[in-house]
Coordinates of C-alpha atoms and ligand atoms in Angstrom, one line a residue:
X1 CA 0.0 0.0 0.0
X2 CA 1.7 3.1 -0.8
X3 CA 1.9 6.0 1.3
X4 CA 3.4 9.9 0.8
X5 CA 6.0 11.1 3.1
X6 CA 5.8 14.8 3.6
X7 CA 8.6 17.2 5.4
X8 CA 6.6 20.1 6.6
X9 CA 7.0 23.8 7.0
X10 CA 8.9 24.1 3.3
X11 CA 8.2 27.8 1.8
X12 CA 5.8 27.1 -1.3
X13 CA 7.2 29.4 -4.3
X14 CA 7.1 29.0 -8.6
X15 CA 3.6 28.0 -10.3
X16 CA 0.8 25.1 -10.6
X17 CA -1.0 24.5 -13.9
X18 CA -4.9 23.0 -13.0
X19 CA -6.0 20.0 -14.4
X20 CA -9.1 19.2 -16.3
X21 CA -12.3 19.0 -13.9
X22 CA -12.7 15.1 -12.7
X23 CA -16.7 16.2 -12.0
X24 CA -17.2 17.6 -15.1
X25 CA -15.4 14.8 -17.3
X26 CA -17.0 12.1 -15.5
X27 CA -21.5 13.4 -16.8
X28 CA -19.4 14.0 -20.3
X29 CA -18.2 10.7 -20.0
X30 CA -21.5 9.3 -19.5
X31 CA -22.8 11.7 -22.2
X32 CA -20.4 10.5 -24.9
X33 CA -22.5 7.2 -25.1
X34 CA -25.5 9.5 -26.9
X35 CA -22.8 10.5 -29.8
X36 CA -21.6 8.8 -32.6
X37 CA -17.4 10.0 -31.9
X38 CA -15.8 12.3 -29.0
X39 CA -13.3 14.2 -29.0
X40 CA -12.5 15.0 -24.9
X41 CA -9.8 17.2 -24.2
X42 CA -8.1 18.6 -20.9
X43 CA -9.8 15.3 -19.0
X44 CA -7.5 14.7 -15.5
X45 CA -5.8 11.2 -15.8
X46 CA -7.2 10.2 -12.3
X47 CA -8.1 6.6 -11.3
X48 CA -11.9 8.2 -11.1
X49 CA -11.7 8.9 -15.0
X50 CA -10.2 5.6 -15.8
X51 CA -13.0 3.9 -13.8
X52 CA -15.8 5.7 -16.1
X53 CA -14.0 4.7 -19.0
X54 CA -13.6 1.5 -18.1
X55 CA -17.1 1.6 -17.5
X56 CA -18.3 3.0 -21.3
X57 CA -15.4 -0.1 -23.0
X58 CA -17.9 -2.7 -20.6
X59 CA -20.8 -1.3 -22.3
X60 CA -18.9 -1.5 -25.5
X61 CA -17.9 2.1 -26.5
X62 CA -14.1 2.4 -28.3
X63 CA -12.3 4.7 -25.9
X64 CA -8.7 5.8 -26.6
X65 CA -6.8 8.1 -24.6
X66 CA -3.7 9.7 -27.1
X67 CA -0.5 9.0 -25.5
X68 CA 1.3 12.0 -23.4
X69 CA -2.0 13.8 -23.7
X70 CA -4.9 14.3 -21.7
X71 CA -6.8 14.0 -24.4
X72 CA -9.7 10.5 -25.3
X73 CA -11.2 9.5 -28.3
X74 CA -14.5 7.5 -27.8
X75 CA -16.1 5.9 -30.4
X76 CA -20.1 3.8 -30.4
X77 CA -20.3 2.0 -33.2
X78 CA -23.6 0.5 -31.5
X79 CA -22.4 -2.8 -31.9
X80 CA -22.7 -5.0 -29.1
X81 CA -23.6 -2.8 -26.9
X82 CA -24.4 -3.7 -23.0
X83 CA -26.8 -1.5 -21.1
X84 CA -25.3 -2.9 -18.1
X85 CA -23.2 -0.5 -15.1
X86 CA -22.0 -4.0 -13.2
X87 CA -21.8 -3.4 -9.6
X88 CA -17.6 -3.8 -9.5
X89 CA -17.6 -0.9 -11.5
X90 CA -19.9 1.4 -10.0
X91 CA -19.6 0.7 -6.0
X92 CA -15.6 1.9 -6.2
X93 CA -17.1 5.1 -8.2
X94 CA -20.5 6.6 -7.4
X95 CA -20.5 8.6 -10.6
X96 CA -20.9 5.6 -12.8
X97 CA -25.0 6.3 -12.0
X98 CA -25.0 8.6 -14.2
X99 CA -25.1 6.0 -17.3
X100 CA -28.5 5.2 -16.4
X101 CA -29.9 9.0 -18.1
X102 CA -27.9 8.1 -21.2
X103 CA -28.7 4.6 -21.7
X104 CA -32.2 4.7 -21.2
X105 CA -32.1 7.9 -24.1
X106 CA -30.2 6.1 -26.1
X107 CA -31.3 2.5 -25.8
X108 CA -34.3 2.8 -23.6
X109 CA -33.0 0.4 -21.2
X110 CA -30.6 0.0 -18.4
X111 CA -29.5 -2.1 -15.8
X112 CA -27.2 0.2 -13.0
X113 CA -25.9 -1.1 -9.4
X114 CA -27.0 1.5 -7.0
X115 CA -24.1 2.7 -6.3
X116 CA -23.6 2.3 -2.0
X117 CA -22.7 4.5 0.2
X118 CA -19.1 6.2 0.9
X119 CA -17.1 7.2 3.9
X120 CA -18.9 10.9 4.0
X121 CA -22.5 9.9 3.5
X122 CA -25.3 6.8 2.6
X123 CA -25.2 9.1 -0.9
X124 CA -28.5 7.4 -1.8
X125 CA -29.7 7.9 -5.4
X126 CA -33.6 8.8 -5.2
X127 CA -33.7 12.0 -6.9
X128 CA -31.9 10.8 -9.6
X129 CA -34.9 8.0 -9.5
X130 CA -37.6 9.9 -9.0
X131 CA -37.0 12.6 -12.2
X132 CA -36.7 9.3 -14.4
X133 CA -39.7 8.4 -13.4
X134 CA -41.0 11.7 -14.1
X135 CA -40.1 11.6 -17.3
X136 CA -41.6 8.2 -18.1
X137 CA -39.0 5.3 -17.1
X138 CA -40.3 2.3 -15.6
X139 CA -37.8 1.8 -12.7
X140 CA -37.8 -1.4 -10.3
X141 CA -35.0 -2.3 -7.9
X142 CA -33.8 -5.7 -7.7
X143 CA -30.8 -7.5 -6.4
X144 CA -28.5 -4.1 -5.3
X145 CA -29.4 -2.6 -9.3
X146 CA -31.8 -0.5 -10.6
X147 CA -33.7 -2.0 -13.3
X148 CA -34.9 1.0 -16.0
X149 CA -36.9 1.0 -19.3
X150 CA -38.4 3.4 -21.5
X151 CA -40.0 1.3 -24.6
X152 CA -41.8 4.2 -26.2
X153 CA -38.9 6.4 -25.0
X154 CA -38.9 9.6 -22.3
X155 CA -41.7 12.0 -22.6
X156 CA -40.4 15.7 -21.2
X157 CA -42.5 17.4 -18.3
X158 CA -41.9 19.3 -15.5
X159 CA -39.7 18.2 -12.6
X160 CA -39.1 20.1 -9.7
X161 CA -36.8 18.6 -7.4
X162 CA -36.9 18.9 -3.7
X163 CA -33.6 19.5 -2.7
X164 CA -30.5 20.0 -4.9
X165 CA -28.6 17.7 -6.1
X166 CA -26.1 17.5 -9.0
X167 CA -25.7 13.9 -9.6
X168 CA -29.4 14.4 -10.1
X169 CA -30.0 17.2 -12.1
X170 CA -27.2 15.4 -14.4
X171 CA -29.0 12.3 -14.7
X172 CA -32.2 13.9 -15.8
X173 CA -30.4 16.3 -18.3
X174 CA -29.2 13.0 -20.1
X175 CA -32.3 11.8 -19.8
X176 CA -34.3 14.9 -21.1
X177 CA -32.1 15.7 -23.4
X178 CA -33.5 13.5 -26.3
X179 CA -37.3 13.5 -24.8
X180 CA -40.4 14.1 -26.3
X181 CA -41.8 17.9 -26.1
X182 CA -40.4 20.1 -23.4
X183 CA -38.6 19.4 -20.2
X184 CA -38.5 21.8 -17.0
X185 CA -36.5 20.9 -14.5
X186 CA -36.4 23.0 -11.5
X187 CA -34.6 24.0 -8.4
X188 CA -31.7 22.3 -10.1
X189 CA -28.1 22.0 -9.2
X190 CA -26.3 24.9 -11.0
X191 CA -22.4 23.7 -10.6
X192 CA -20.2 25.1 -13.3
X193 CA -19.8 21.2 -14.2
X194 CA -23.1 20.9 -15.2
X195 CA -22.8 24.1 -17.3
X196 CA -20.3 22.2 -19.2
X197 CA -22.6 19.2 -19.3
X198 CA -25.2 21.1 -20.5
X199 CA -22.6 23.0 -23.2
X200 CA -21.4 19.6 -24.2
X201 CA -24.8 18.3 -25.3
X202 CA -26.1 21.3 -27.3
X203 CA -22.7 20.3 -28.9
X204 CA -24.5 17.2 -29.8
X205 CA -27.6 18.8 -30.8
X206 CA -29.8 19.3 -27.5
X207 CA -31.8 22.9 -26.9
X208 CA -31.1 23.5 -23.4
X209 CA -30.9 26.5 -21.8
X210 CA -31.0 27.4 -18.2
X211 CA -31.7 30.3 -15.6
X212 CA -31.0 30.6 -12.0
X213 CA -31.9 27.1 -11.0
X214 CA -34.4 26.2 -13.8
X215 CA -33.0 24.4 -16.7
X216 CA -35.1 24.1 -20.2
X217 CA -34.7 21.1 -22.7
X218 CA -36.7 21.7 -25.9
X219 CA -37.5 18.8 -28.4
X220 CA -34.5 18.7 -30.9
X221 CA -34.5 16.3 -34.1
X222 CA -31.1 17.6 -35.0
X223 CA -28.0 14.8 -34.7
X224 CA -24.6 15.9 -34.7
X225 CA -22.5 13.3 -34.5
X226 CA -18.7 13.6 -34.1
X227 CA -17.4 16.4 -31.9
X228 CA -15.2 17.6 -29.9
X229 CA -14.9 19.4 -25.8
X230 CA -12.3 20.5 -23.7
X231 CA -13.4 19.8 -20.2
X232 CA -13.6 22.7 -17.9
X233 CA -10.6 23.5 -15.2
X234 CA -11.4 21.8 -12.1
X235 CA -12.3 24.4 -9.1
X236 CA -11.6 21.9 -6.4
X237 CA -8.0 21.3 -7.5
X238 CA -7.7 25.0 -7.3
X239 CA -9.4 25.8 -4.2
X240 CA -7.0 23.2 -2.7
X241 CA -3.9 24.9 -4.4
X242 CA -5.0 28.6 -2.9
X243 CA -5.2 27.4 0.3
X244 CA -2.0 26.0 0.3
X245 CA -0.6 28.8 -1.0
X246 CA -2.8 30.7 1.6
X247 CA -0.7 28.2 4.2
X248 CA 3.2 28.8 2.9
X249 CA 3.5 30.9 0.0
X250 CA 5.3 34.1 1.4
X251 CA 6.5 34.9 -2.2
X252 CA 4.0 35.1 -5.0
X253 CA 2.8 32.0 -6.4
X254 CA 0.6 31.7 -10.0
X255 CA -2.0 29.5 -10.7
X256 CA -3.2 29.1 -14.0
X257 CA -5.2 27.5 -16.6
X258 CA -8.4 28.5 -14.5
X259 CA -11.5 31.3 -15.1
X260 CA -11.3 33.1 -11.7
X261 CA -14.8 34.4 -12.0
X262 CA -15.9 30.6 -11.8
X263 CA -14.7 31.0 -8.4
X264 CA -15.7 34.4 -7.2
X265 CA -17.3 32.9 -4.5
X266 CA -14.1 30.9 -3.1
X267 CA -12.0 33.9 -3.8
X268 CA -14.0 36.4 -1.8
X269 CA -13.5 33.8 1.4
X270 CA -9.7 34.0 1.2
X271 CA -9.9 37.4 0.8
X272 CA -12.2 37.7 3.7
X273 CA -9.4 36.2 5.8
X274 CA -7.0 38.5 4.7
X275 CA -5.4 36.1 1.8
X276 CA -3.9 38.4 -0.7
X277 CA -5.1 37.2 -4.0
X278 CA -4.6 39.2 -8.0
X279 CA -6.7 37.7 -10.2
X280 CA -5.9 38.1 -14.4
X281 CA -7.9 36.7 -17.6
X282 CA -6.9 33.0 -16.9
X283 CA -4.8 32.8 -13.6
X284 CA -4.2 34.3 -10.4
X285 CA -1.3 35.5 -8.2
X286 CA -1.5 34.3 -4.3
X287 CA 0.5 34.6 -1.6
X288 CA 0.6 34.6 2.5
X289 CA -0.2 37.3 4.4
X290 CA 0.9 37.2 8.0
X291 CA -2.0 37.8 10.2
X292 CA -5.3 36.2 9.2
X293 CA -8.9 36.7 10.6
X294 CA -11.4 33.8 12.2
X295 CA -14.7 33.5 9.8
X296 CA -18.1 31.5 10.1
X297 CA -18.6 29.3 6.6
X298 CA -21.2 27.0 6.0
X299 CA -20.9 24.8 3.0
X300 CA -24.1 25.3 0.3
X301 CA -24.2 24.2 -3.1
X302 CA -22.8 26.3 -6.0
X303 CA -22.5 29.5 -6.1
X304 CA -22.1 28.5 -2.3
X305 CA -18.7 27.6 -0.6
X306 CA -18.3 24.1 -2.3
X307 CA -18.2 20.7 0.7
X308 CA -15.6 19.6 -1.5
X309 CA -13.3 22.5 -0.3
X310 CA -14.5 22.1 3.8
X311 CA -11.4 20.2 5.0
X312 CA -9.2 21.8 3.1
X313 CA -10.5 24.9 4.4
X314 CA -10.4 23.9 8.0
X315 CA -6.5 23.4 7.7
X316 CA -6.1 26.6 7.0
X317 CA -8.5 27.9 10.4
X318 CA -5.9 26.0 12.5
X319 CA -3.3 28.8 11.9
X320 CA -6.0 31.5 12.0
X321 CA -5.9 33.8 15.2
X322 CA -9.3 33.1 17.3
X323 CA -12.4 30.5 16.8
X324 CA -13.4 29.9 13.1
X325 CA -16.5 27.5 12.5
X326 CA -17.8 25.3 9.9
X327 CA -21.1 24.0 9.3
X328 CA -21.2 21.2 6.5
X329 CA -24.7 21.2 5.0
X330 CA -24.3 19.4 2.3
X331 CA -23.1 15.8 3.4
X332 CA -24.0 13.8 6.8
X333 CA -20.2 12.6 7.5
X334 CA -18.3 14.6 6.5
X335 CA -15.3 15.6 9.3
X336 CA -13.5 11.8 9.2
X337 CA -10.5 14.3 8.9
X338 CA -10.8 15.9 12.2
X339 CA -9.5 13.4 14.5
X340 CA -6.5 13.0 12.1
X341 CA -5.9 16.9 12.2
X342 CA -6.4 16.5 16.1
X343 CA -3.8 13.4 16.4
X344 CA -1.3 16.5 14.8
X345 CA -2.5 19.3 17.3
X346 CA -5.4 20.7 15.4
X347 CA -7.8 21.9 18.7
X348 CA -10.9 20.6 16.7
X349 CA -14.5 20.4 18.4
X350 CA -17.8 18.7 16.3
X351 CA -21.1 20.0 17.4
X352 CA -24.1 19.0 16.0
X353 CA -23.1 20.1 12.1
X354 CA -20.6 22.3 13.0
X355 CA -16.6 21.9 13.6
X356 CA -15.6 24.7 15.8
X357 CA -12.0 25.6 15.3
X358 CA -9.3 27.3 17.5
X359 CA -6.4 28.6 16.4
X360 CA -3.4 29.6 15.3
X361 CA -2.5 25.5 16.4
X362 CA 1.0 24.5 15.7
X363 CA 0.6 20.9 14.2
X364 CA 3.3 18.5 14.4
X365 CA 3.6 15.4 11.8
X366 CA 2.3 12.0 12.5
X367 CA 1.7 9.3 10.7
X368 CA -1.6 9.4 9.7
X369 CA -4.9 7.7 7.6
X370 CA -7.0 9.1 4.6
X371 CA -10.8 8.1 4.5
X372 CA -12.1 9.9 1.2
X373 CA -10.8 12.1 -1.6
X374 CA -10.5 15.7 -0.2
X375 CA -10.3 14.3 3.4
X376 CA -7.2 12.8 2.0
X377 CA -6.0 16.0 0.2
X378 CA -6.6 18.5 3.9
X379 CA -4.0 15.4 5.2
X380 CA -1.7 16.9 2.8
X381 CA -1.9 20.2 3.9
X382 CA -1.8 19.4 7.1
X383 CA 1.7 17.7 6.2
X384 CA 2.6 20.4 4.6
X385 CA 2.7 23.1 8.0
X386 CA 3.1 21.1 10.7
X387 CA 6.5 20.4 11.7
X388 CA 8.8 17.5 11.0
X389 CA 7.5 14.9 9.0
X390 CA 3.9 13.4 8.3
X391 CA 3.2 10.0 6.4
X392 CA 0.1 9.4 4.4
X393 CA -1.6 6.1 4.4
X394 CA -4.7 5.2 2.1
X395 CA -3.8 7.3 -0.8
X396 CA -5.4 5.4 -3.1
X397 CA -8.1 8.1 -2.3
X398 CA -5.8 11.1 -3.5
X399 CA -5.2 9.1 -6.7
X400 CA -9.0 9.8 -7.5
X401 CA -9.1 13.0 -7.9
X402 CA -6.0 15.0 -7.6
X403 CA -3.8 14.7 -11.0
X404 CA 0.4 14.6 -10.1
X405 CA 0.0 16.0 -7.1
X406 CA 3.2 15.3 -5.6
X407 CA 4.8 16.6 -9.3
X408 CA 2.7 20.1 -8.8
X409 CA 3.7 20.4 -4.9
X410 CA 7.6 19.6 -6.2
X411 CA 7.7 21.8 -9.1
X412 CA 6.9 24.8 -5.9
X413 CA 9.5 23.7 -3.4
X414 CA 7.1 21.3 -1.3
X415 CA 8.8 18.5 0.0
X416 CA 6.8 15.4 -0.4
X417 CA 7.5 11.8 -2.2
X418 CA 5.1 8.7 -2.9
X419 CA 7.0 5.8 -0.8
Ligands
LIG1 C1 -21.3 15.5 -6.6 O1 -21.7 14.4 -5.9 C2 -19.8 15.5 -6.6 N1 -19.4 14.3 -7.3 C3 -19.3 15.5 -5.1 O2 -17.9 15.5 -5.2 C4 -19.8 16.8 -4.4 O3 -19.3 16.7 -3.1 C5 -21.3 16.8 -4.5 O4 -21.8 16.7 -5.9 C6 -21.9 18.1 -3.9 O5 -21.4 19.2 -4.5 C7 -19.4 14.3 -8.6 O6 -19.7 15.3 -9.3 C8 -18.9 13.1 -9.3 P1 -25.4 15.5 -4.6 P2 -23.3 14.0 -5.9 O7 -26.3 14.6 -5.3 O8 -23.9 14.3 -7.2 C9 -28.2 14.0 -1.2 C10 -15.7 14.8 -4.8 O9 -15.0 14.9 -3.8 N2 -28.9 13.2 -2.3 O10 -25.3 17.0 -5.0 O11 -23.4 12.6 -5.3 C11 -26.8 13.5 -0.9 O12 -26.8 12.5 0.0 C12 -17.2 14.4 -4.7 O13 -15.3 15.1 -6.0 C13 -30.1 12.6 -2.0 O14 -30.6 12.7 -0.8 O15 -23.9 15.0 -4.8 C14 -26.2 14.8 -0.4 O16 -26.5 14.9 1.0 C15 -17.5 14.0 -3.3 N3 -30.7 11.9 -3.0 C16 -26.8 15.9 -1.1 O17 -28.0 15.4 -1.7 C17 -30.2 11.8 -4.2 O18 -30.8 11.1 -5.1 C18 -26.0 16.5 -2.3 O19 -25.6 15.4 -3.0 C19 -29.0 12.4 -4.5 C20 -28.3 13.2 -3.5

């Protein structure tokens, strides 16, 4: 089992490039079984993406990824083609649900293993179910998979969903996005990864259009059928790489290949702690300040403070002067990294929803364990301030979702190697 070995307190100084947006590739993934060839570009070679695509070869798409490139070629030639997502595929990554929209519009059939639950939640799937079913699917569960059909095909309707969710408001865009008449769905999850979803198939000849949290899908005969997409930037993999400049960059650092006003939101929070942060077209400049101020965050879905940035964000509130708090909203179990961040010297409390933090905390290494993706990557950070050294077990989980990490933390003067 590998592990990463990181020597803390090293000043962080040069520039990081962002990858490709796993969250975004992984609906276009599923999307790409609706078109004849794809063209993907800027997808992040993480085990997550290689999961979906060995998902679309089981169900007999022709995927290539071009060598030194980030860059796939998928091809359905519709020949033996299996509507199945088999459960070995789907339990290690959630995600591969979201086959179910696009094989009951193209083939108007599907058999999908739920998915399970994960260390941060029971992550069940009933939205997604119950907008199918809006839209005409016949859906039975049997045997841990859901069992879909839609003979006559999806009729479109209006669907508005009782909470937000983007795994389910991605599932009934690929859905909807072939269906007879019009669909509305409403109070929708509005993530700039399903903006990209939603650019990628009027690539392929859907009418969709959305505002504020409704999304429209109009009838569409048209059929275009080879194209090509370069993936969005991913905002996670930046969030994480401003906070750790936030952490130990007392000389400029750049980030690039991002939109900043993607992340206005994320932006204004290091700001509000005093992080000094230039942002130009397509990067931005970051660096340490010395004295930073306590805040209140809760995490809400986009344009919200995204979950997927809370325990990176609580690293940081263990150097801030006074008591910080954060109230995750989003997911049910979501601070497994707080007693790893206490075992180093975080002073950590969980009530109710809320972790209240004090600080400034000096954290020491410690060998320590990973439990999901971006509890994995606050670890890092983590390793990263505190002093002496800190090994990493469970990485496997980094490997999902953060692309040459250690390569990226290198290339700034980080100290840190896979062992
Ligand atoms: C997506 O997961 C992301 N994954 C998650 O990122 C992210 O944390 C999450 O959205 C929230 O932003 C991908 O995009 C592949 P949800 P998803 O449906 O779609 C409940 C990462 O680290 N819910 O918006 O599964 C659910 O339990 C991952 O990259 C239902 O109750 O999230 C949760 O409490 C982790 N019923 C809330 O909604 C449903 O049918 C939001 O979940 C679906 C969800």
């Amino acid at each position: 089992m590998q592990k990463l070995l990181i020597k803390g307190k090293r000043e962080l100084s040069g520039k990081i490039s962002i990858s490709g947006s796993k969250n975004a590739t992984l609906p276009i993934l599923a999307a790409s079984i609706l078109a004849k060839e794809v063209r993907l570009k800027n997808i992040p070679l993480v085990k997550d993406i290689f999961t979906m695509i060995d998902l679309l070869n089981f169900i007999g798409l022709k995927t290539k990824i071009i060598k030194k490139s980030n860059i796939i070629e998928i091809k359905n030639n519709e020949k033996n083609i299996n509507t199945l997502a088999p459960y070995k595929l789907v339990k290690t990554m959630r995600a591969g649900v979201l086959v179910l929209g696009s094989l009951l519009t193209k083939y108007g059939k599907a058999k999908v293993s739920l998915p399970g639950g994960c260390a941060i939640g029971t992550r069940p799937v009933d939205l997604h179910l119950f907008a199918l079913k809006k839209l005409g699917a016949k859906i039975k569960i049997k045997n841990g998979y859901i069992f879909a059909e839609a003979k006559k095909g999806l009729k479109g309707t209006i669907i508005n969903f009782p909470s937000i969710s983007v795994g389910a408001t991605e599932n009934a865009l690929l859905a909807a996005c072939k269906a007879k008449g019009k669909t509305v769905l409403k109070n929708c999850a509005i993530e700039p990864e399903i903006k990209d979803l939603i650019f990628f198939l009027n690539k392929l000849g859907s009418i969709i259009n959305f505002k504020g949290r409704t999304i429209t899908i109009y009838e569409n005969k048209l059929k275009s059928s080879n194209i090509t997409h370069e993936v969005i930037f991913d905002r996670i993999e930046l969030g994480t790489y401003m906070i750790a400049c936030a952490l130990l960059a007392k000389k400029n650092v750049i980030i690039d290949k991002i939109d900043p006003k993607i992340v206005k939101n994320e932006i204004n929070v290091l700001k509000i702690l005093g992080v000094k942060i230039l942002k130009k077209k397509s990067s931005i400049i970051i660096k340490k300040k010395k004295k930073l101020k306590n805040i209140n965050i809760t995490t809400k879905p986009y344009p919200g403070f995204p979950t997927d940035l809370q325990a990176q964000l609580m690293v940081l509130l263990t150097q801030v002067e006074g008591v910080s708090k954060i109230k995750e909203n989003i997911f049910e179990n979501r601070f497994m990294h707080v007693p790893e961040l206490k075992r180093m010297g975080a002073q950590i409390e969980i009530k109710d929803k809320t972790a209240i933090i004090k600080g400034p905390t000096k954290l020491t290494g410690a060998e320590v364990m990973a439990t999901d993706l971006r509890a994995s990557v606050c670890l890092v950070l983590a390793g990263l301030i505190a002093e002496n050294r800190t090994i990493i077990n469970r990485i496997y989980h980094l490997d999902r979702g953060y692309e040459f990490l250690e390569r990226k933390l290198k290339n700034c003067k980080a100290e840190i190697k896979r062992i």
